[in-house]
Coordinates of C-alpha atoms and ligand atoms in Angstrom, one line a residue:
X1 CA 115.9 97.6 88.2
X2 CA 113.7 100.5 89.2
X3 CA 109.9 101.3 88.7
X4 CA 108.2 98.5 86.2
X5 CA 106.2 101.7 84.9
X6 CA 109.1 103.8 83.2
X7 CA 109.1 103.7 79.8
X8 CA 106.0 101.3 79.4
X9 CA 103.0 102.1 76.7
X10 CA 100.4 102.5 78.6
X11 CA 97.2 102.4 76.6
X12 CA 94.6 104.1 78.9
X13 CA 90.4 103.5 77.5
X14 CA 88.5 106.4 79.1
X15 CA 84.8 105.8 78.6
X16 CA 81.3 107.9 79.7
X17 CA 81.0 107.3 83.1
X18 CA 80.7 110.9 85.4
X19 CA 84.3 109.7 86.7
X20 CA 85.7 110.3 83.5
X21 CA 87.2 113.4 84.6
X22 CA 89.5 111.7 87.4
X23 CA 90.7 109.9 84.5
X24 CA 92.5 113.1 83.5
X25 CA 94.4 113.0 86.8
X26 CA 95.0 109.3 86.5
X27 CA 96.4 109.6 82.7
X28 CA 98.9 112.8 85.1
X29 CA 99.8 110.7 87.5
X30 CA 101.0 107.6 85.0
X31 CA 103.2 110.4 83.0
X32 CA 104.6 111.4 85.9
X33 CA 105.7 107.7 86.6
X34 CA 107.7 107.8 83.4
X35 CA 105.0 106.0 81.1
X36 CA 104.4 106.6 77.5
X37 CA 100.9 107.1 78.0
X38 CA 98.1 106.5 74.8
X39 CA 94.5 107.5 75.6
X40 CA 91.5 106.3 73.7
X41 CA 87.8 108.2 74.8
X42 CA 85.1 106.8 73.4
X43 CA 82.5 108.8 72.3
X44 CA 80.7 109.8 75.4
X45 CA 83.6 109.7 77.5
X46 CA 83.9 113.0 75.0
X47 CA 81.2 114.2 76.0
X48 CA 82.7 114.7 79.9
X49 CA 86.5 115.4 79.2
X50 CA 87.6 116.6 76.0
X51 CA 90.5 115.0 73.5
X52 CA 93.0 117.8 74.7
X53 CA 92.7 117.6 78.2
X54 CA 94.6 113.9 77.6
X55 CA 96.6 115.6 74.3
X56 CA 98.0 118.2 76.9
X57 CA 98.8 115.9 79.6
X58 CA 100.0 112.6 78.0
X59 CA 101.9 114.4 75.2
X60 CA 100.8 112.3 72.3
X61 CA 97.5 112.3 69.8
X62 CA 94.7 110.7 71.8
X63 CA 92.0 108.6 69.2
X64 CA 88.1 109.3 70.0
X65 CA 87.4 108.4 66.3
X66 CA 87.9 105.0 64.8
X67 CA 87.5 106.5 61.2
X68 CA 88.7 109.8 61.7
X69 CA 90.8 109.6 58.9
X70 CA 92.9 112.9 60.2
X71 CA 93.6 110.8 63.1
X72 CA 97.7 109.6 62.7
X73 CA 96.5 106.6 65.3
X74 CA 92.8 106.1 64.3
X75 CA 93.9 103.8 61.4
X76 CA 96.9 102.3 63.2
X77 CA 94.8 101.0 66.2
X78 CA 96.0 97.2 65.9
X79 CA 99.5 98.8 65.8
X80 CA 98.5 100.6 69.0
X81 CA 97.0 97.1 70.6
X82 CA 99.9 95.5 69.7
X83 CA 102.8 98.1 71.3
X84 CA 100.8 98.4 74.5
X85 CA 102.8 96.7 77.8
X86 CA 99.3 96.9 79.2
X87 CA 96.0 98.0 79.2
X88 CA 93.8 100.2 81.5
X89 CA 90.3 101.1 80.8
X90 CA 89.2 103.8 83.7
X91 CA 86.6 104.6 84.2
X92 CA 84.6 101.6 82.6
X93 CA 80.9 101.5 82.2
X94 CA 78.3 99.2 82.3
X95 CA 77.9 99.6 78.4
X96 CA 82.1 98.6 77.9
X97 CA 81.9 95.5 80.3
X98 CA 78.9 94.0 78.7
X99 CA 80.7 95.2 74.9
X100 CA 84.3 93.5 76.3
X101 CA 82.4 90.1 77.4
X102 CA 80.6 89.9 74.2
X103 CA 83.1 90.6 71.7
X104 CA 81.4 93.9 70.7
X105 CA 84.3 95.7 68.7
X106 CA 82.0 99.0 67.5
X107 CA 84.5 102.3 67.9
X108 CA 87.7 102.4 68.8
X109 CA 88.5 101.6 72.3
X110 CA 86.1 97.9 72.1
X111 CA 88.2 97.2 68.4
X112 CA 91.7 97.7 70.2
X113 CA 90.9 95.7 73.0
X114 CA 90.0 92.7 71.1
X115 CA 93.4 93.2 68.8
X116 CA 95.7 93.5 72.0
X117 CA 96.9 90.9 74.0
X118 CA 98.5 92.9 76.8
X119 CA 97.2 92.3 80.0
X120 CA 93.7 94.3 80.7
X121 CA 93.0 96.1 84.1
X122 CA 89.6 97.5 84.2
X123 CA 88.2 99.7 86.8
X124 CA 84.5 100.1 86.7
X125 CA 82.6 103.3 87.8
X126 CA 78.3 103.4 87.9
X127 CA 75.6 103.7 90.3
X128 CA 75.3 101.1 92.4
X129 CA 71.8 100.1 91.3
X130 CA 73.6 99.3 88.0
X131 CA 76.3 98.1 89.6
X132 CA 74.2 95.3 91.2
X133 CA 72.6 94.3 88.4
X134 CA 72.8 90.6 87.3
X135 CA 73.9 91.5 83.6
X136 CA 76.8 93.5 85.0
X137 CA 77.7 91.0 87.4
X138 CA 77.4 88.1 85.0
X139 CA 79.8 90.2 82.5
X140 CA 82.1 90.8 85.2
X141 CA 82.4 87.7 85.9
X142 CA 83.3 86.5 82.3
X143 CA 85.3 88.9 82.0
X144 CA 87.5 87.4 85.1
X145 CA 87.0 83.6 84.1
X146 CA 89.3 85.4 80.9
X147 CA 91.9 87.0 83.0
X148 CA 90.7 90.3 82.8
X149 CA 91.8 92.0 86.0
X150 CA 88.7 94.1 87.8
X151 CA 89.7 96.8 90.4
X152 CA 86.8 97.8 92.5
X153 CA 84.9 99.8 92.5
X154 CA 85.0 101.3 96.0
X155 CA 82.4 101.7 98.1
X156 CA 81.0 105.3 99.4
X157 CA 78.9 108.8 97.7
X158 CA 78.1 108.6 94.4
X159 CA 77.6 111.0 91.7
X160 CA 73.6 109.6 91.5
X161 CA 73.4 110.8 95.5
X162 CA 73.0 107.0 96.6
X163 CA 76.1 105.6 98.9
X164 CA 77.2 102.2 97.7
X165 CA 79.4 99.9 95.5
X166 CA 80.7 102.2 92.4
X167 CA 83.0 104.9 92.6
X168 CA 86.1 104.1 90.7
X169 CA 89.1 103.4 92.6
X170 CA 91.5 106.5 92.7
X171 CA 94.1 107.5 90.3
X172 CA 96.5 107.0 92.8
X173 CA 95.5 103.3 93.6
X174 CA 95.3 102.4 90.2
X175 CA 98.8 103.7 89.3
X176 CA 100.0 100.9 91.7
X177 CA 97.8 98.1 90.0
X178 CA 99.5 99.3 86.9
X179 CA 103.2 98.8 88.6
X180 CA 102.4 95.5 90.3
X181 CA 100.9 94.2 86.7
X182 CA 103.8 95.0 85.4
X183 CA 106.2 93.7 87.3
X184 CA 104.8 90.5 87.8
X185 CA 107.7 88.7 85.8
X186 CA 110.5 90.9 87.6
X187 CA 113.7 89.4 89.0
X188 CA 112.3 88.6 92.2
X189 CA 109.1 86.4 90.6
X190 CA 108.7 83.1 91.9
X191 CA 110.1 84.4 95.3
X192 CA 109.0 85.2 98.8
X193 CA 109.8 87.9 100.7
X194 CA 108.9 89.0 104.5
X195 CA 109.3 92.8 105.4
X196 CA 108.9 94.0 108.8
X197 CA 107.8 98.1 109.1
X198 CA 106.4 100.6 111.4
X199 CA 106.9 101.2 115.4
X200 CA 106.4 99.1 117.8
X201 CA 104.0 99.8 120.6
X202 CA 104.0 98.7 124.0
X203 CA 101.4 99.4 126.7
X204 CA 101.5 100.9 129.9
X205 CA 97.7 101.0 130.4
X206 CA 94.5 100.9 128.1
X207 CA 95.4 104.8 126.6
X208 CA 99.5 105.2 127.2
X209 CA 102.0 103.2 125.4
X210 CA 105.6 103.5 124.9
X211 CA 106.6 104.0 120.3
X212 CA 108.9 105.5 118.8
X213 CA 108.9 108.1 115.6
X214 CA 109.3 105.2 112.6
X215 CA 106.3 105.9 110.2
X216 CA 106.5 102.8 108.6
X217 CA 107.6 104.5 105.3
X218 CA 110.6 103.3 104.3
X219 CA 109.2 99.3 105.6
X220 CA 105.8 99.8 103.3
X221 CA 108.5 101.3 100.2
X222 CA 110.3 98.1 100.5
X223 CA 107.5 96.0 100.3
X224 CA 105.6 97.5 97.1
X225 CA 109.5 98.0 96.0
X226 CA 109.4 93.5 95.9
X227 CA 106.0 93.1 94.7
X228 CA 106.9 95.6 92.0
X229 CA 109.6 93.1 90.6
X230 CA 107.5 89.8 90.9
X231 CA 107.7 88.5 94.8
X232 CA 105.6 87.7 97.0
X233 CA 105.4 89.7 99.7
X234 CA 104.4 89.3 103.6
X235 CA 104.3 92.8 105.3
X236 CA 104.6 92.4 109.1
X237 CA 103.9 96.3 110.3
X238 CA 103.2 97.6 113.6
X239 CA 100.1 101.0 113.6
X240 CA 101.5 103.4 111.2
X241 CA 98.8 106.0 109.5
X242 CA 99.6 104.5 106.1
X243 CA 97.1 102.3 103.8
X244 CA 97.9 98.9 103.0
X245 CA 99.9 98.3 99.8
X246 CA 98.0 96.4 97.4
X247 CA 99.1 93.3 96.4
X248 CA 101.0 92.7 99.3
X249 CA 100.1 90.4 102.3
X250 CA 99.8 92.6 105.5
X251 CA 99.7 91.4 109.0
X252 CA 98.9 93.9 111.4
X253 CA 100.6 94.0 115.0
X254 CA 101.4 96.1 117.9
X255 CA 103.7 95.0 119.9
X256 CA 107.3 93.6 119.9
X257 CA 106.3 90.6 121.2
X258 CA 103.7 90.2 118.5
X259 CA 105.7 91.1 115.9
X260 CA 108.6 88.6 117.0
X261 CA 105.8 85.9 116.6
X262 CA 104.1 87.4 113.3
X263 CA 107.9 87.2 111.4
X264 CA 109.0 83.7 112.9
X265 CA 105.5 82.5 111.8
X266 CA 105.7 84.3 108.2
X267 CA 109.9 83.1 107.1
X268 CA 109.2 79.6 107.0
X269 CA 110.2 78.9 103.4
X270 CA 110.9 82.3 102.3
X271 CA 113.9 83.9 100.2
X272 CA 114.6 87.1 101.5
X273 CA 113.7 88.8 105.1
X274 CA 113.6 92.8 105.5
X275 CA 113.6 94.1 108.3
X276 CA 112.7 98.0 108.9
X277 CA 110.5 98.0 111.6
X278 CA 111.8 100.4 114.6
X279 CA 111.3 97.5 117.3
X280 CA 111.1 98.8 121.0
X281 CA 114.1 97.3 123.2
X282 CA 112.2 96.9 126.3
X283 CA 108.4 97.2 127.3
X284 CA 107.0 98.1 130.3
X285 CA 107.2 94.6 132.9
X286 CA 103.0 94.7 133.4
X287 CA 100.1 97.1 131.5
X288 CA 97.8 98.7 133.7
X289 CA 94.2 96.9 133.3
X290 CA 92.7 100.3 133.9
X291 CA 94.2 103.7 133.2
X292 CA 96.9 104.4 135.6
X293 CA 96.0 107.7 138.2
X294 CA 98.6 110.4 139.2
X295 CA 99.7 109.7 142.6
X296 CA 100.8 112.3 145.5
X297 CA 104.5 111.7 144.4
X298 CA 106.1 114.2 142.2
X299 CA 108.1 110.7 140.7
X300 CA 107.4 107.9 139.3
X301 CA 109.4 104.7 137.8
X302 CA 108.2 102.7 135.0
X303 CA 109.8 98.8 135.3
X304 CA 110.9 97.4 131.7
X305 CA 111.7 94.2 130.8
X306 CA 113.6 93.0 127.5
X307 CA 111.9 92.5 124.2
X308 CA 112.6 89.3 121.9
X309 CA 115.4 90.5 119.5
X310 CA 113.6 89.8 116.0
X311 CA 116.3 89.7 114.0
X312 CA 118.8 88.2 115.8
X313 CA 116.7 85.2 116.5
X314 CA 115.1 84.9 113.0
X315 CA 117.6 82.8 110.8
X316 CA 117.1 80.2 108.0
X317 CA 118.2 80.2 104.6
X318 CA 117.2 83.1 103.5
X319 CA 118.5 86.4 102.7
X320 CA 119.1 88.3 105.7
X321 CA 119.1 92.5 105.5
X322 CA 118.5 94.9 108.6
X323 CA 118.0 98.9 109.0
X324 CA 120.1 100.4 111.4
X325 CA 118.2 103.6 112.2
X326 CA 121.2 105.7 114.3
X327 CA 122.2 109.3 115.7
X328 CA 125.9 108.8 116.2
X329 CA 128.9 106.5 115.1
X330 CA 126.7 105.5 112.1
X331 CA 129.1 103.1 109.9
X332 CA 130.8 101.6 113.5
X333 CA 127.3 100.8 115.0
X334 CA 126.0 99.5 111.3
X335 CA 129.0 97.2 111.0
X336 CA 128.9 95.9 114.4
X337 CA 125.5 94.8 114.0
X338 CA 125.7 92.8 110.9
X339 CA 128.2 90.7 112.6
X340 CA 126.2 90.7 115.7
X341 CA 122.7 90.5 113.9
X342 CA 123.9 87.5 111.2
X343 CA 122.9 89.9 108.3
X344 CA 124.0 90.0 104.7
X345 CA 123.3 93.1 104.4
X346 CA 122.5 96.3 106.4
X347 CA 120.7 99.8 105.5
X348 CA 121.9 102.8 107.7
X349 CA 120.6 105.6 108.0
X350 CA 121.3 108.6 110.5
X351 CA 117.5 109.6 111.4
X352 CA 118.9 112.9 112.7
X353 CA 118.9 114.7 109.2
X354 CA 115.7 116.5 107.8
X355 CA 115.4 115.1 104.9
X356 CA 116.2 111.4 105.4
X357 CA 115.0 109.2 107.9
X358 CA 111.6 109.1 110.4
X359 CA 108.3 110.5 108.3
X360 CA 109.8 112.1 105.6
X361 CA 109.8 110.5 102.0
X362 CA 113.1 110.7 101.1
X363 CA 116.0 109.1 102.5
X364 CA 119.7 108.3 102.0
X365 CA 120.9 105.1 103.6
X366 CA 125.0 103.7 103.4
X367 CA 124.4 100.1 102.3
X368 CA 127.3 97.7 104.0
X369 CA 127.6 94.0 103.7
X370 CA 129.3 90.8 105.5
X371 CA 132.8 91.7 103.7
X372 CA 132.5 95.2 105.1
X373 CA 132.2 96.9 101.6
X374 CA 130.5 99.8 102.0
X375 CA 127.9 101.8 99.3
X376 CA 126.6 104.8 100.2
X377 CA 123.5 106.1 98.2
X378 CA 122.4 109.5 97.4
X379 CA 119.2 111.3 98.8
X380 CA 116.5 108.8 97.0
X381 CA 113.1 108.5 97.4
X382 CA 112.2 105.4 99.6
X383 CA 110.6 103.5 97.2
X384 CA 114.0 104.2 94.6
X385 CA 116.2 103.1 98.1
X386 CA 113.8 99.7 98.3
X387 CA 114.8 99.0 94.8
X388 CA 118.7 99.5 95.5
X389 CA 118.6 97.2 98.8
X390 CA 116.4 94.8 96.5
X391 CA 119.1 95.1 93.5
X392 CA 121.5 94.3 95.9
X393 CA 119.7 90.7 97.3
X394 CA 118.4 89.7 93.9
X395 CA 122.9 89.4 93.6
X396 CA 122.9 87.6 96.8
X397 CA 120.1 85.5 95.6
X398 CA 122.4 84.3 92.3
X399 CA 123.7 80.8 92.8
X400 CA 127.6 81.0 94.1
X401 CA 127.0 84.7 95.6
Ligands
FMN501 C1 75.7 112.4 83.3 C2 75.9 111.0 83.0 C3 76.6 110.2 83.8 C4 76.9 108.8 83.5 N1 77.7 108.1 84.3 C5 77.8 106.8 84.1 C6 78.6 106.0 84.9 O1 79.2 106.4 85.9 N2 78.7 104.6 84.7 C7 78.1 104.1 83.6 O2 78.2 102.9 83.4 N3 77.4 104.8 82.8 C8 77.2 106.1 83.0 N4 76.4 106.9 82.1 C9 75.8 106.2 81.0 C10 76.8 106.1 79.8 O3 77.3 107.3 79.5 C11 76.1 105.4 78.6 O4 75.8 104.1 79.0 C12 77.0 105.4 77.4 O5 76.4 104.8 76.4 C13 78.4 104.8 77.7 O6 79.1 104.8 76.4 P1 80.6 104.2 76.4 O7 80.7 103.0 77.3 O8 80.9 103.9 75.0 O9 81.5 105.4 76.9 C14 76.2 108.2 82.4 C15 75.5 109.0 81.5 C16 75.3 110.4 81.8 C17 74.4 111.2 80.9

């Protein structure tokens, strides 16, 4: 299993909202993903971005004209509804909400829609005035109570100079609705799964604190990684300077001590528990109320006391996998601490190379299990190495593993 996205039909409605032109980047972005992407503009959105902006970028023969008849898709739009894995209309205006909650089928984005039943995703753009107005709202609303899925909008500047509810959500955000819609039926669907990420940190007064250099990336790749093939997905993550996934359940903490209560209060009745978060060994025996003053003494000691040890004391029935983030005696120190640790499975990575480990988006981690058999992946991107760990449990999960 890898991303839900490669090789789906995407079938991506553009219509005559000013955002239109982020569309563009959005119909990039899903190619880039591995998507076959179709674009349908209606005619306004034609008037913003033009047929061969999306012909250039998605590869294929975008439709604006429903009876264009030198259109190769224009007359083979129910074929078109039908092939689609799923459906995206970005941006959406007011006019295509209030034509998709009434039934309206008048060009050929509105026609396709009502022929298709692959799920719809809609992400709305206008000013906010429009945004707010009781016919919009009432058609979004039907258009939910039919399991049409609405993303957004966001809130900040709009094109019309106001500041409010109606920019459309980014490309970027809306590639990952896309991937979570579509794996919703994955091989881990029906099951729950509790990932830990980030650094700890642990205070020695109200402005110093004692981390480490984990970013949280590889944690937060695991998590969209399970959502993307159907779970359910509790993210326990300590401050890193990354957004929260969507469609993923994220509880922030700080410290060890919080997250050591955070994950025993999350795996109750859960399938699998991940855990990637760099958790500090010790913290400092007592934080300062106030910020601590430099004293006459060129020294100073710092008194630490030992943190709960997370995953050594979280165990259940569930699937068990650690990280062992290391500099030296990688495979010896990984295979000690599945024994030591009760894992089924460890990741290991040695967070000394440049392009694997802390920050970086790429990593290459040696994958060993209970038995001692040992897999060692290539350089992969960290969401490609959450899907490997994850191929790997989904076999642990079978019955008689
Ligand atoms: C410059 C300009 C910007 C517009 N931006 C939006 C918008 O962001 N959202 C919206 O709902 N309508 C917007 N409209 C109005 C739509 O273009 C208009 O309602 C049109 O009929 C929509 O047609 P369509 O839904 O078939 O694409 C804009 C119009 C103009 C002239």
């Amino acid at each position: 299993m890898t991303d839900p996205i490669k090789g789906k039909h995407i079938l991506l409605g553009v219509t005559g909202s000013i955002a239109a032109y982020k569309a563009a980047d959005l119909a990039g972005k899903l190619m880039q993903a591995g998507a076959v992407v179709d674009t349908i503009l209606t005619k306004d959105a034609a008037e913003f971005v033009t047929p061969l902006t999306f012909r250039s970028l998605t590869h294929r023969p975008v439709i604006t004209n429903l009876f264009d008849v030198d259109s190769e898709l224009a007359i083979e739009h129910v074929g078109l509804a039908l092939r689609a894995d799923i459906v995206l209309i970005a941006p959406a205006t007011a006019n295509v909400l209030a034509k998709l909650a009434f039934g309206i089928a008048d060009d050929a984005l509105t026609t396709t829609i009502l022929a298709t039943r692959a799920p719809i995703l809609v992400a709305p753009a206008m000013d906010a005035h429009m945004y707010d107005h009781p016919t919009v709202q009432a058609n979004l609303h039907t258009l939910r109570s039919r399991g049409v899925t609405i993303i957004g909008p966001a809130a900040g500047r709009l094109a019309s100079g106001l500041v409010g509810m109606g920019r459309m959500v980014e490309p970027l955000t809306l590639v990952e609705y896309v991937r979570w819609n579509l794996g919703k039926h994955g091989d881990l669907h029906g099951k729950k799964v509790v990932i830990s990420a980030g650094g700890t940190e642990e205070p020695l007064d109200p402005v110093r604190m004692l981390t480490n250099r984990s970013s949280g990336k590889q944690g937060y790749a695991v998590a969209e990684a399970a959502r993307d093939r159907g779970a359910a997905v509790t993210l326990v993550t300590a401050p890193t300077a990354l957004p929260d996934p969507i469609g993923v359940n994220v509880v922030h903490v700080m410290t060890a001590q919080q997250m050591h209560e955070a994950v025993v209060n999350a795996v109750h009745g859960v399938d699998v528990v991940v855990m990637a978060a760099a958790v500090a060994d010790y913290r400092p025996a007592s934080a300062a109320d106030q910020k601590m003053k430099k004293g006459p003494s060129d020294s100073m000691s710092i008194d630490l006391v030992k943190n709960p040890d997370i995953i050594g004391s979280v165990n259940g029935p569930f699937i068990k996998v650690g990280f062992a983030a290391e500099t030296q005696d990688l495979i010896a120190n990984a295979k000690s601490k599945v024994i030591s640790k009760n894992l089924h499975l460890i990741a290991a990575n040695d967070v000394t190379a440049t392009d694997a480990g802390f920050g970086v988006d790429t990593n290459r981690v040696i994958l060993i299990d209970r038995a001692g058999r040992i897999e060692e992946l290539p350089l992969l991107s960290k969401y490609e190495i959450g899907h490997r760990i994850l191929d790997r449990v989904v076999a642990l999960l079978k019955p008689g593993a």
